[in-house]
DNA sequence: CGTGCGCTTGATAATGGTCAAGACGCGTGG
DNA sequence: CCACGCGTCTTGACCATTATCAAGCGCACG
């Protein structure tokens, strides 16, 4: 994320160049991203259709609700949120996307994005033009299978969230989100117990169907119970079992 | 559904035969179901992989959470609910499936069904073995595209439900469900204003994240406001605009 | 050094849950 | 055909959780 600091002066003048070496073959995320389950020849073909442009700055949009759907996107670094705006102006966050995760698949059904996606911090993105992906999928059964699986996972994750919103208390919801982020960190070989939240309390509330105040109160409560150590966005899980107990997850 | 009444005696003895004539080509649902967007030659090929077995009786399961995933299913008649059971025994209904709709796609990601599906009334089902569908998709770009779109639609619908659960009041949730059922009826050329609910109040509550009592109270309120006429499961929409206003939907 | 935004905390209010009782409908069996 | 019993639905009274409103804190940034 901070690769450019030394030369940020001229990076503003011309497209950045450090991405030349990044490809699916050497990306450290390729074991959890789209290339998963592909042979190296196939990875090369996938790589050929992927477009890497310059990083998204914090609060920039990757796409907006209603935009024509052209591509799905893989997060290489940084974090994004996907959200819909209700017509009375409130915001429903439908997901947070960490490195190695794919977003934009909700645009396929109508050839138009059903939600907006915005960077929560500087983010590098791989763009995968969908028509190319479709053609490639028809040729590479493993890729087709994997993409079906990715979409299916999006469905099951949405259903998890549905259950969470419909059946769980404020404490349980926040605990579940903390566990989810912890698990996704672990998948990327980062600390499962200590991390910085990329999103604001408002975003958390809009994701979990709670108000900022409630989210804040839950964090305070967890801190008082010595389950979490909360310092603004810095989170340290002190009692993972306690957190799991608090989440009281369904399955 | 009642085709067999005259000969139900021998239907119990051997497999029913009236299904012989049903195929994707002549199914009256083919304009809203999987064959949509296929040429008639292609429809024939799709038809060849589809299996039609004897109807599911009310409250029988089509599949259960954790079952091996083999197929996705299209509803030909009747209605099903998909649901997950939380480990404290409560039930989260994740969707209702009417004729022409596809279910089971949440099983693709782990090769195991992430939810259970149960018939709310006698239901005829088309079973589509997934490996065959995958192979066929690789050969028929339109089919691949259409299936991607179906999965994407499932995602956007789940996200609608997420927003509903997270942002809307009990009144709004029930109104939105009534409008959804009304619209799906219209798509099948049935009455948009008068229909019989196939699901119980409990199911509605478990879908909308409400208790039975609240659902019942909302129906009473709507009746009092002359928006709906409710006679147990028989619903008549008296004031569609009022209902839309009450739903206060986001988009 | 002020201004603003994000976060926290407190007091109060409302929505929906819980508990309880009764009505209605339906299938079963006498 | 009616009585019974069970499951589903409705209605009421009360309560709990979370939203709302309001105020204050702290940090970043101009």
Coordinates of C-alpha atoms (C1' of nucleotides) in Angstrom, one line a residue:
Chain A
X1 CA 0.0 0.0 0.0
X2 CA 2.8 2.4 0.7
X3 CA 5.2 1.2 -2.1
X4 CA 5.0 4.6 -3.8
X5 CA 6.0 6.9 -1.0
X6 CA 9.5 7.4 -2.1
X7 CA 8.5 8.4 -5.6
X8 CA 5.0 9.7 -5.2
X9 CA 6.0 12.9 -6.8
X10 CA 6.4 11.6 -10.3
X11 CA 3.7 8.8 -9.8
X12 CA 1.2 11.6 -10.1
X13 CA 2.5 12.6 -13.5
X14 CA 2.5 9.3 -15.3
X15 CA 0.8 5.9 -14.8
X16 CA 2.6 4.0 -12.1
X17 CA 4.9 1.2 -13.3
X18 CA 5.4 -1.0 -10.3
X19 CA 2.5 -3.2 -11.5
X20 CA 4.4 -4.6 -14.4
X21 CA 5.6 -7.6 -12.5
X22 CA 2.2 -8.4 -10.9
X23 CA 0.5 -11.3 -12.6
X24 CA -1.7 -14.1 -11.5
X25 CA 1.2 -16.5 -11.6
X26 CA 3.3 -14.7 -9.0
X27 CA 0.5 -13.0 -7.0
X28 CA 0.7 -14.2 -3.5
X29 CA -3.1 -14.3 -3.4
X30 CA -3.4 -16.8 -6.2
X31 CA -4.2 -19.7 -3.8
X32 CA -7.3 -18.0 -2.5
X33 CA -8.3 -15.9 -5.6
X34 CA -9.8 -16.8 -9.0
X35 CA -6.7 -18.7 -10.3
X36 CA -7.3 -21.3 -7.5
X37 CA -7.5 -24.7 -9.2
X38 CA -6.0 -23.7 -12.4
X39 CA -2.9 -25.1 -14.1
X40 CA -0.1 -22.7 -14.8
X41 CA -0.8 -22.6 -18.5
X42 CA -4.4 -21.8 -17.8
X43 CA -3.3 -19.1 -15.2
X44 CA -1.4 -17.5 -18.0
X45 CA -4.5 -17.3 -20.2
X46 CA -6.5 -15.9 -17.3
X47 CA -3.8 -13.4 -16.7
X48 CA -4.0 -12.2 -20.3
X49 CA -7.5 -11.0 -19.9
X50 CA -7.0 -9.3 -16.6
X51 CA -6.5 -5.5 -16.5
X52 CA -4.7 -3.8 -13.8
X53 CA -5.0 -0.1 -13.6
X54 CA -3.7 2.4 -11.1
X55 CA -4.8 2.0 -7.5
X56 CA -8.1 3.4 -6.2
X57 CA -7.8 6.1 -3.6
X58 CA -9.7 6.0 -0.4
X59 CA -13.4 6.8 -0.9
X60 CA -13.2 6.5 -4.7
X61 CA -15.8 4.4 -6.4
X62 CA -14.9 1.2 -8.3
X63 CA -18.5 1.3 -9.8
X64 CA -21.8 2.7 -8.9
X65 CA -25.3 1.3 -8.7
X66 CA -26.8 1.4 -12.2
X67 CA -23.5 1.5 -14.0
X68 CA -23.2 -0.8 -17.0
X69 CA -21.8 -4.1 -16.0
X70 CA -18.6 -4.9 -17.9
X71 CA -16.3 -6.7 -15.4
X72 CA -16.0 -8.4 -12.1
X73 CA -13.1 -7.3 -9.9
X74 CA -10.6 -9.0 -7.6
X75 CA -9.1 -7.1 -4.7
X76 CA -5.3 -7.2 -4.7
X77 CA -4.7 -4.9 -1.8
X78 CA -6.8 -2.6 0.4
X79 CA -10.5 -3.1 1.3
X80 CA -13.8 -2.1 -0.4
X81 CA -17.4 -1.9 0.7
X82 CA -20.3 -2.7 -1.5
X83 CA -23.5 -0.9 -0.7
X84 CA -26.9 0.1 -1.9
X85 CA -28.6 3.4 -1.2
X86 CA -32.2 3.3 -0.2
X87 CA -34.4 6.0 -1.7
X88 CA -34.8 7.6 1.7
X89 CA -31.0 8.1 1.6
X90 CA -29.9 5.5 4.0
X91 CA -27.1 3.1 3.1
X92 CA -27.2 -0.7 3.3
X93 CA -23.7 -2.1 3.2
X94 CA -23.9 -5.6 1.5
X95 CA -20.4 -6.6 2.0
X96 CA -16.8 -5.9 2.7
X97 CA -14.1 -7.1 0.3
X98 CA -10.6 -8.0 1.4
X99 CA -7.6 -9.0 -0.8
X100 CA -8.2 -12.1 -2.8
X101 CA -11.9 -11.6 -2.8
X102 CA -14.1 -11.1 -5.9
X103 CA -16.8 -8.4 -6.2
X104 CA -19.2 -7.2 -8.8
X105 CA -21.0 -10.4 -9.5
X106 CA -24.4 -8.9 -8.6
X107 CA -24.2 -7.0 -11.9
X108 CA -24.4 -10.0 -14.1
X109 CA -28.2 -10.5 -13.9
X110 CA -29.2 -7.2 -15.4
X111 CA -26.0 -6.1 -17.1
X112 CA -26.0 -3.3 -14.6
X113 CA -24.5 -3.1 -11.2
X114 CA -27.0 -3.6 -8.4
X115 CA -24.8 -2.0 -5.9
X116 CA -22.0 0.5 -5.6
X117 CA -18.4 -0.3 -4.5
X118 CA -16.1 2.2 -2.8
X119 CA -12.6 1.9 -1.5
X120 CA -12.2 2.2 2.3
X121 CA -8.5 2.7 1.9
X122 CA -6.1 2.8 -1.1
X123 CA -6.8 -0.4 -3.0
X124 CA -5.3 -2.2 -6.0
X125 CA -7.8 -4.0 -8.1
X126 CA -7.7 -6.6 -10.9
X127 CA -10.4 -6.0 -13.5
X128 CA -11.7 -9.1 -15.2
X129 CA -13.8 -8.3 -18.3
X130 CA -16.8 -10.6 -18.0
X131 CA -17.3 -11.5 -21.7
X132 CA -13.7 -12.6 -21.8
X133 CA -14.2 -14.6 -18.6
X134 CA -17.2 -16.2 -20.1
X135 CA -15.4 -17.3 -23.2
X136 CA -12.5 -18.6 -21.2
X137 CA -14.8 -20.4 -18.9
X138 CA -16.3 -22.3 -21.8
X139 CA -12.9 -23.5 -22.7
X140 CA -11.6 -24.2 -19.2
X141 CA -14.0 -26.4 -17.2
X142 CA -12.0 -25.7 -14.0
X143 CA -12.4 -22.0 -14.4
X144 CA -16.1 -22.3 -15.1
X145 CA -16.6 -24.5 -12.1
X146 CA -14.6 -22.2 -9.9
X147 CA -16.5 -19.2 -11.0
X148 CA -19.8 -21.0 -10.3
X149 CA -18.5 -21.8 -6.9
X150 CA -17.5 -18.2 -6.2
X151 CA -21.0 -17.0 -7.1
X152 CA -22.5 -19.7 -5.0
X153 CA -20.3 -18.7 -2.1
X154 CA -21.5 -15.2 -2.4
X155 CA -25.1 -16.6 -2.1
X156 CA -24.3 -18.6 1.0
X157 CA -22.5 -15.6 2.6
X158 CA -25.5 -13.4 1.9
X159 CA -27.7 -16.0 3.5
X160 CA -25.5 -16.1 6.5
X161 CA -25.9 -12.3 6.8
X162 CA -29.7 -12.7 6.4
X163 CA -29.8 -15.1 9.3
X164 CA -27.6 -12.9 11.3
X165 CA -29.8 -9.8 10.7
X166 CA -33.0 -11.7 11.3
X167 CA -32.1 -13.8 14.3
X168 CA -29.2 -12.3 16.2
X169 CA -28.8 -9.6 18.8
X170 CA -26.5 -6.6 18.4
X171 CA -23.8 -8.3 20.5
X172 CA -24.0 -11.4 18.4
X173 CA -23.8 -9.5 15.1
X174 CA -20.7 -7.5 16.0
X175 CA -19.0 -10.6 17.5
X176 CA -19.7 -12.5 14.2
X177 CA -18.2 -9.7 12.1
X178 CA -15.1 -9.6 14.2
X179 CA -14.8 -13.4 13.8
X180 CA -15.3 -13.1 10.1
X181 CA -12.6 -10.5 9.7
X182 CA -10.3 -12.5 11.9
X183 CA -10.8 -15.6 9.8
X184 CA -10.3 -13.8 6.5
X185 CA -7.0 -12.3 7.9
X186 CA -5.9 -15.8 8.9
X187 CA -6.6 -17.0 5.3
X188 CA -4.2 -14.4 4.1
X189 CA -1.6 -15.4 6.7
X190 CA -2.1 -12.3 8.7
X191 CA -2.8 -12.1 12.4
X192 CA -6.1 -13.6 13.4
X193 CA -6.0 -11.8 16.8
X194 CA -4.8 -8.3 16.0
X195 CA -5.8 -6.1 13.2
X196 CA -7.0 -2.7 12.1
X197 CA -10.6 -2.3 11.0
X198 CA -10.7 -0.6 7.6
X199 CA -14.2 0.5 8.0
X200 CA -15.9 3.1 10.2
X201 CA -18.4 2.4 12.9
X202 CA -21.1 3.8 10.6
X203 CA -20.2 1.3 8.0
X204 CA -20.3 -1.5 10.5
X205 CA -23.7 -0.3 11.6
X206 CA -25.0 -0.1 8.0
X207 CA -23.7 -3.6 7.4
X208 CA -25.1 -5.2 10.5
X209 CA -28.4 -3.3 10.6
X210 CA -27.5 -1.3 13.7
X211 CA -27.0 2.3 14.6
X212 CA -23.5 3.7 15.2
X213 CA -24.4 4.2 18.9
X214 CA -25.3 0.6 19.3
X215 CA -22.1 -0.6 17.6
X216 CA -20.1 1.7 19.8
X217 CA -21.8 0.4 22.9
X218 CA -21.2 -3.2 21.9
X219 CA -17.5 -2.5 21.5
X220 CA -17.4 -0.9 25.0
X221 CA -19.2 -3.9 26.5
X222 CA -16.8 -6.3 24.9
X223 CA -13.9 -4.3 26.1
X224 CA -15.3 -4.3 29.6
X225 CA -15.7 -8.0 29.5
X226 CA -12.1 -8.4 28.4
X227 CA -13.1 -10.1 25.2
X228 CA -11.7 -7.4 22.9
X229 CA -9.2 -4.6 23.3
X230 CA -10.6 -1.7 21.3
X231 CA -8.5 1.3 20.5
X232 CA -10.5 3.1 17.9
X233 CA -10.0 0.9 14.8
X234 CA -7.2 -1.2 16.3
X235 CA -8.7 -4.4 17.5
X236 CA -7.1 -7.1 19.6
X237 CA -9.0 -10.3 20.4
X238 CA -8.2 -11.2 24.0
X239 CA -10.6 -14.1 24.4
X240 CA -11.4 -15.9 21.2
X241 CA -13.6 -18.4 22.9
X242 CA -15.5 -15.7 24.6
X243 CA -16.0 -14.0 21.3
X244 CA -17.2 -17.2 19.7
X245 CA -19.6 -17.7 22.6
X246 CA -20.8 -14.2 22.2
X247 CA -21.4 -14.6 18.5
X248 CA -23.5 -17.7 19.2
X249 CA -23.4 -18.5 15.5
X250 CA -25.8 -20.7 13.7
X251 CA -24.0 -22.6 11.0
Chain B
X1 CA -52.0 -30.8 -9.3
X2 CA -55.3 -32.7 -9.4
X3 CA -54.8 -34.4 -12.8
X4 CA -54.8 -37.8 -11.2
X5 CA -58.0 -37.8 -9.2
X6 CA -59.9 -40.0 -11.7
X7 CA -57.2 -42.7 -11.7
X8 CA -55.5 -42.2 -8.4
X9 CA -56.1 -45.8 -7.6
X10 CA -53.6 -47.3 -10.0
X11 CA -51.3 -44.3 -9.8
X12 CA -50.3 -45.5 -6.4
X13 CA -49.3 -48.9 -7.9
X14 CA -47.0 -47.8 -10.7
X15 CA -45.1 -44.6 -11.5
X16 CA -47.3 -42.0 -12.8
X17 CA -47.3 -41.5 -16.5
X18 CA -48.7 -38.1 -17.2
X19 CA -45.2 -36.6 -17.1
X20 CA -44.3 -38.2 -20.4
X21 CA -45.5 -35.2 -22.4
X22 CA -43.9 -32.6 -20.2
X23 CA -40.6 -31.3 -21.6
X24 CA -38.9 -28.0 -21.7
X25 CA -40.1 -27.4 -25.3
X26 CA -43.8 -27.5 -24.4
X27 CA -43.6 -26.4 -20.7
X28 CA -45.7 -23.3 -20.3
X29 CA -43.0 -21.9 -18.0
X30 CA -40.2 -22.0 -20.5
X31 CA -40.3 -18.3 -21.1
X32 CA -39.4 -17.6 -17.4
X33 CA -37.4 -20.7 -16.6
X34 CA -33.9 -22.0 -17.5
X35 CA -34.7 -22.5 -21.3
X36 CA -35.2 -18.8 -21.6
X37 CA -32.9 -17.5 -24.4
X38 CA -32.3 -20.9 -25.9
X39 CA -33.0 -22.0 -29.5
X40 CA -35.3 -25.0 -29.8
X41 CA -32.4 -27.3 -30.8
X42 CA -30.7 -26.3 -27.6
X43 CA -33.8 -26.6 -25.6
X44 CA -34.0 -30.2 -26.7
X45 CA -30.4 -30.9 -25.5
X46 CA -31.2 -29.2 -22.1
X47 CA -34.4 -31.3 -21.9
X48 CA -32.3 -34.5 -22.4
X49 CA -30.4 -34.0 -19.1
X50 CA -33.4 -33.0 -17.0
X51 CA -35.0 -35.6 -14.8
X52 CA -38.6 -35.5 -13.8
X53 CA -39.6 -37.7 -10.9
X54 CA -42.9 -38.1 -9.1
X55 CA -44.2 -35.0 -7.4
X56 CA -43.1 -34.1 -3.9
X57 CA -45.9 -34.2 -1.3
X58 CA -46.5 -31.4 1.1
X59 CA -43.8 -31.1 3.8
X60 CA -41.5 -33.6 2.0
X61 CA -37.9 -32.5 1.6
X62 CA -36.3 -32.0 -1.8
X63 CA -32.9 -31.9 -0.1
X64 CA -31.5 -31.2 3.3
X65 CA -28.7 -29.0 4.6
X66 CA -25.5 -31.0 4.4
X67 CA -26.7 -33.3 1.6
X68 CA -24.3 -33.9 -1.2
X69 CA -24.9 -31.5 -3.9
X70 CA -25.7 -33.2 -7.2
X71 CA -28.3 -31.1 -9.0
X72 CA -30.2 -27.8 -9.1
X73 CA -33.9 -27.9 -9.3
X74 CA -36.6 -26.0 -11.2
X75 CA -40.1 -25.8 -9.8
X76 CA -42.8 -26.9 -12.3
X77 CA -45.8 -26.6 -10.0
X78 CA -46.4 -26.0 -6.3
X79 CA -44.2 -24.0 -3.9
X80 CA -41.1 -24.7 -1.8
X81 CA -39.3 -23.0 1.0
X82 CA -35.6 -23.0 1.5
X83 CA -34.4 -22.7 5.0
X84 CA -31.5 -23.1 7.4
X85 CA -31.8 -24.3 11.0
X86 CA -29.8 -22.4 13.6
X87 CA -28.1 -24.5 16.2
X88 CA -30.6 -23.3 18.8
X89 CA -33.3 -24.8 16.8
X90 CA -34.8 -21.7 15.1
X91 CA -35.5 -21.6 11.4
X92 CA -34.3 -19.0 9.0
X93 CA -36.3 -19.2 5.7
X94 CA -34.0 -17.9 3.0
X95 CA -36.5 -18.0 0.1
X96 CA -39.8 -19.2 -1.3
X97 CA -39.7 -20.8 -4.7
X98 CA -42.6 -20.6 -7.2
X99 CA -43.1 -22.4 -10.5
X100 CA -40.4 -21.4 -13.1
X101 CA -37.9 -20.6 -10.4
X102 CA -34.6 -22.4 -9.7
X103 CA -33.3 -23.5 -6.4
X104 CA -30.3 -25.3 -5.0
X105 CA -27.6 -23.1 -6.3
X106 CA -26.2 -22.4 -2.8
X107 CA -24.9 -26.0 -2.8
X108 CA -22.4 -25.4 -5.6
X109 CA -19.7 -23.7 -3.5
X110 CA -19.0 -26.7 -1.2
X111 CA -20.6 -29.5 -3.1
X112 CA -23.0 -29.7 -0.2
X113 CA -26.4 -28.1 0.2
X114 CA -26.2 -25.0 2.5
X115 CA -29.9 -25.1 3.2
X116 CA -32.8 -27.4 3.2
X117 CA -35.7 -27.3 0.8
X118 CA -39.2 -28.5 1.6
X119 CA -42.5 -28.5 -0.3
X120 CA -45.2 -26.2 1.1
X121 CA -47.8 -28.1 -1.0
X122 CA -47.6 -30.8 -3.6
X123 CA -44.9 -29.8 -6.0
X124 CA -43.6 -31.1 -9.4
X125 CA -39.9 -30.6 -9.8
X126 CA -37.4 -30.8 -12.7
X127 CA -34.0 -32.0 -11.5
X128 CA -31.0 -30.7 -13.5
X129 CA -27.8 -32.7 -12.7
X130 CA -25.2 -30.1 -12.3
X131 CA -22.2 -31.8 -14.0
X132 CA -24.4 -32.2 -17.1
X133 CA -25.4 -28.6 -16.9
X134 CA -21.8 -27.6 -16.6
X135 CA -20.8 -29.6 -19.7
X136 CA -23.7 -28.3 -21.6
X137 CA -22.9 -24.7 -20.5
X138 CA -19.4 -25.0 -21.9
X139 CA -21.0 -25.8 -25.3
X140 CA -23.9 -23.4 -25.3
X141 CA -22.8 -19.8 -24.5
X142 CA -26.4 -18.7 -24.0
X143 CA -27.0 -21.3 -21.4
X144 CA -23.8 -20.5 -19.6
X145 CA -24.7 -16.8 -19.6
X146 CA -28.3 -17.5 -18.5
X147 CA -27.1 -19.6 -15.6
X148 CA -24.6 -17.0 -14.5
X149 CA -27.5 -14.5 -14.6
X150 CA -29.8 -16.8 -12.6
X151 CA -27.1 -17.1 -9.9
X152 CA -26.6 -13.3 -10.0
X153 CA -30.3 -12.8 -9.6
X154 CA -30.2 -15.0 -6.5
X155 CA -27.5 -12.7 -5.2
X156 CA -29.4 -9.5 -5.8
X157 CA -32.5 -11.0 -4.3
X158 CA -30.7 -12.0 -1.2
X159 CA -29.3 -8.5 -1.0
X160 CA -32.8 -7.1 -1.3
X161 CA -33.8 -9.2 1.6
X162 CA -30.7 -8.1 3.6
X163 CA -31.8 -4.5 3.1
X164 CA -35.4 -5.3 4.0
X165 CA -34.3 -7.0 7.2
X166 CA -31.9 -4.4 8.2
X167 CA -33.7 -1.2 7.4
X168 CA -37.5 -1.8 7.2
X169 CA -40.2 -2.0 9.8
X170 CA -42.5 -5.0 10.2
X171 CA -45.2 -3.3 8.1
X172 CA -42.8 -2.6 5.3
X173 CA -41.5 -6.1 5.3
X174 CA -44.8 -7.8 5.1
X175 CA -46.0 -5.3 2.4
X176 CA -42.9 -6.0 0.4
X177 CA -43.4 -9.8 0.5
X178 CA -47.0 -9.4 -0.6
X179 CA -45.9 -7.2 -3.5
X180 CA -43.2 -9.8 -4.4
X181 CA -45.7 -12.6 -4.5
X182 CA -48.1 -10.5 -6.5
X183 CA -45.4 -9.7 -9.0
X184 CA -44.3 -13.3 -9.4
X185 CA -47.9 -14.4 -9.9
X186 CA -48.3 -11.8 -12.6
X187 CA -45.2 -13.1 -14.3
X188 CA -46.9 -16.5 -14.5
X189 CA -50.1 -14.9 -15.9
X190 CA -52.0 -15.4 -12.7
X191 CA -53.9 -12.8 -10.8
X192 CA -51.7 -10.1 -9.2
X193 CA -54.4 -9.0 -6.9
X194 CA -55.9 -12.2 -5.5
X195 CA -54.1 -15.4 -4.5
X196 CA -53.7 -18.0 -1.8
X197 CA -50.5 -17.9 0.3
X198 CA -48.8 -21.3 0.2
X199 CA -46.9 -20.6 3.4
X200 CA -47.9 -20.4 7.0
X201 CA -47.6 -17.3 9.2
X202 CA -44.7 -18.9 10.9
X203 CA -42.9 -19.3 7.6
X204 CA -43.5 -15.7 6.8
X205 CA -42.2 -14.7 10.1
X206 CA -39.1 -16.8 9.7
X207 CA -38.5 -15.3 6.3
X208 CA -39.0 -11.7 7.4
X209 CA -37.3 -11.9 10.8
X210 CA -40.5 -11.4 12.7
X211 CA -42.6 -13.4 15.1
X212 CA -45.9 -15.0 14.1
X213 CA -47.7 -12.5 16.4
X214 CA -46.2 -9.6 14.6
X215 CA -47.0 -10.9 11.2
X216 CA -50.6 -11.5 12.3
X217 CA -50.9 -8.0 13.7
X218 CA -49.6 -6.5 10.5
X219 CA -52.2 -8.4 8.5
X220 CA -54.9 -7.2 10.8
X221 CA -53.7 -3.6 10.5
X222 CA -53.6 -3.8 6.7
X223 CA -57.1 -5.2 6.7
X224 CA -58.3 -2.4 8.9
X225 CA -56.7 0.1 6.6
X226 CA -58.5 -1.5 3.6
X227 CA -55.2 -2.2 1.9
X228 CA -55.6 -6.0 2.0
X229 CA -58.5 -8.3 2.5
X230 CA -57.2 -11.2 4.5
X231 CA -59.1 -14.5 5.0
X232 CA -56.6 -16.8 6.5
X233 CA -54.4 -17.6 3.5
X234 CA -56.6 -16.0 0.9
X235 CA -55.3 -12.6 0.1
X236 CA -56.9 -9.9 -2.0
X237 CA -55.1 -6.7 -2.6
X238 CA -57.6 -3.9 -2.4
X239 CA -55.3 -0.9 -2.7
X240 CA -52.1 -1.7 -4.6
X241 CA -50.8 1.9 -4.3
X242 CA -51.5 1.9 -0.6
X243 CA -49.6 -1.4 -0.4
X244 CA -46.6 0.0 -2.3
X245 CA -46.6 3.1 -0.1
X246 CA -46.6 0.9 3.0
X247 CA -43.7 -1.2 1.5
X248 CA -41.7 2.0 1.0
X249 CA -39.2 0.0 -1.0
X250 CA -35.7 1.0 -1.6
X251 CA -34.7 -0.4 -5.0
Chain C
dC1 C1' -6.1 27.4 17.4
dG2 C1' -10.4 26.6 15.9
dT3 C1' -13.5 23.5 13.1
dG4 C1' -15.4 19.2 11.9
dC5 C1' -15.9 14.5 11.9
dG6 C1' -15.9 10.1 14.1
dC7 C1' -16.6 8.0 18.3
dT8 C1' -18.6 7.4 22.9
dT9 C1' -21.9 7.8 26.6
dG10 C1' -26.4 9.0 28.7
dA11 C1' -31.5 9.6 28.9
dT12 C1' -35.7 8.6 26.8
dA13 C1' -39.0 6.5 23.6
dA14 C1' -40.8 3.2 20.4
dT15 C1' -40.9 -1.1 18.0
dG16 C1' -41.3 -5.6 18.2
dG17 C1' -40.7 -9.8 21.3
dT18 C1' -42.6 -12.7 25.0
dC19 C1' -46.1 -14.7 27.5
dA20 C1' -50.8 -15.9 27.8
dA21 C1' -55.4 -16.9 26.5
dG22 C1' -58.9 -17.7 23.3
dA23 C1' -60.9 -18.4 18.4
dC24 C1' -61.0 -20.8 14.4
dG25 C1' -60.5 -24.6 11.2
dC26 C1' -59.6 -29.3 10.1
dG27 C1' -59.0 -34.1 10.3
dT28 C1' -60.0 -38.2 13.1
dG29 C1' -62.7 -41.3 15.4
dG30 C1' -66.7 -42.5 17.9
Chain D
dC1 C1' -72.9 -36.3 11.9
dC2 C1' -70.9 -34.5 15.8
dA3 C1' -67.3 -34.2 19.4
dC4 C1' -62.8 -33.9 20.2
dG5 C1' -58.1 -32.4 19.9
dC6 C1' -54.4 -30.3 17.7
dG7 C1' -52.3 -26.9 15.1
dT8 C1' -52.6 -22.3 13.3
dC9 C1' -54.0 -17.8 13.8
dT10 C1' -55.4 -13.7 16.4
dT11 C1' -55.5 -10.5 20.2
dG12 C1' -54.1 -8.4 24.5
dA13 C1' -50.8 -7.0 28.3
dC14 C1' -46.3 -6.3 29.4
dC15 C1' -41.4 -6.1 28.8
dA16 C1' -36.7 -5.8 26.6
dT17 C1' -33.8 -4.3 23.1
dT18 C1' -32.4 -1.0 20.3
dA19 C1' -33.4 3.5 18.0
dT20 C1' -33.5 8.3 18.8
dC21 C1' -32.1 12.5 20.6
dA22 C1' -28.6 15.1 22.8
dA23 C1' -24.2 16.2 24.6
dG24 C1' -19.3 15.9 25.0
dC25 C1' -14.6 14.1 23.8
dG26 C1' -10.5 13.6 21.0
dC27 C1' -8.0 13.7 17.0
dA28 C1' -6.8 15.3 12.3
dC29 C1' -6.5 19.1 9.4
dG30 C1' -6.8 23.6 7.8

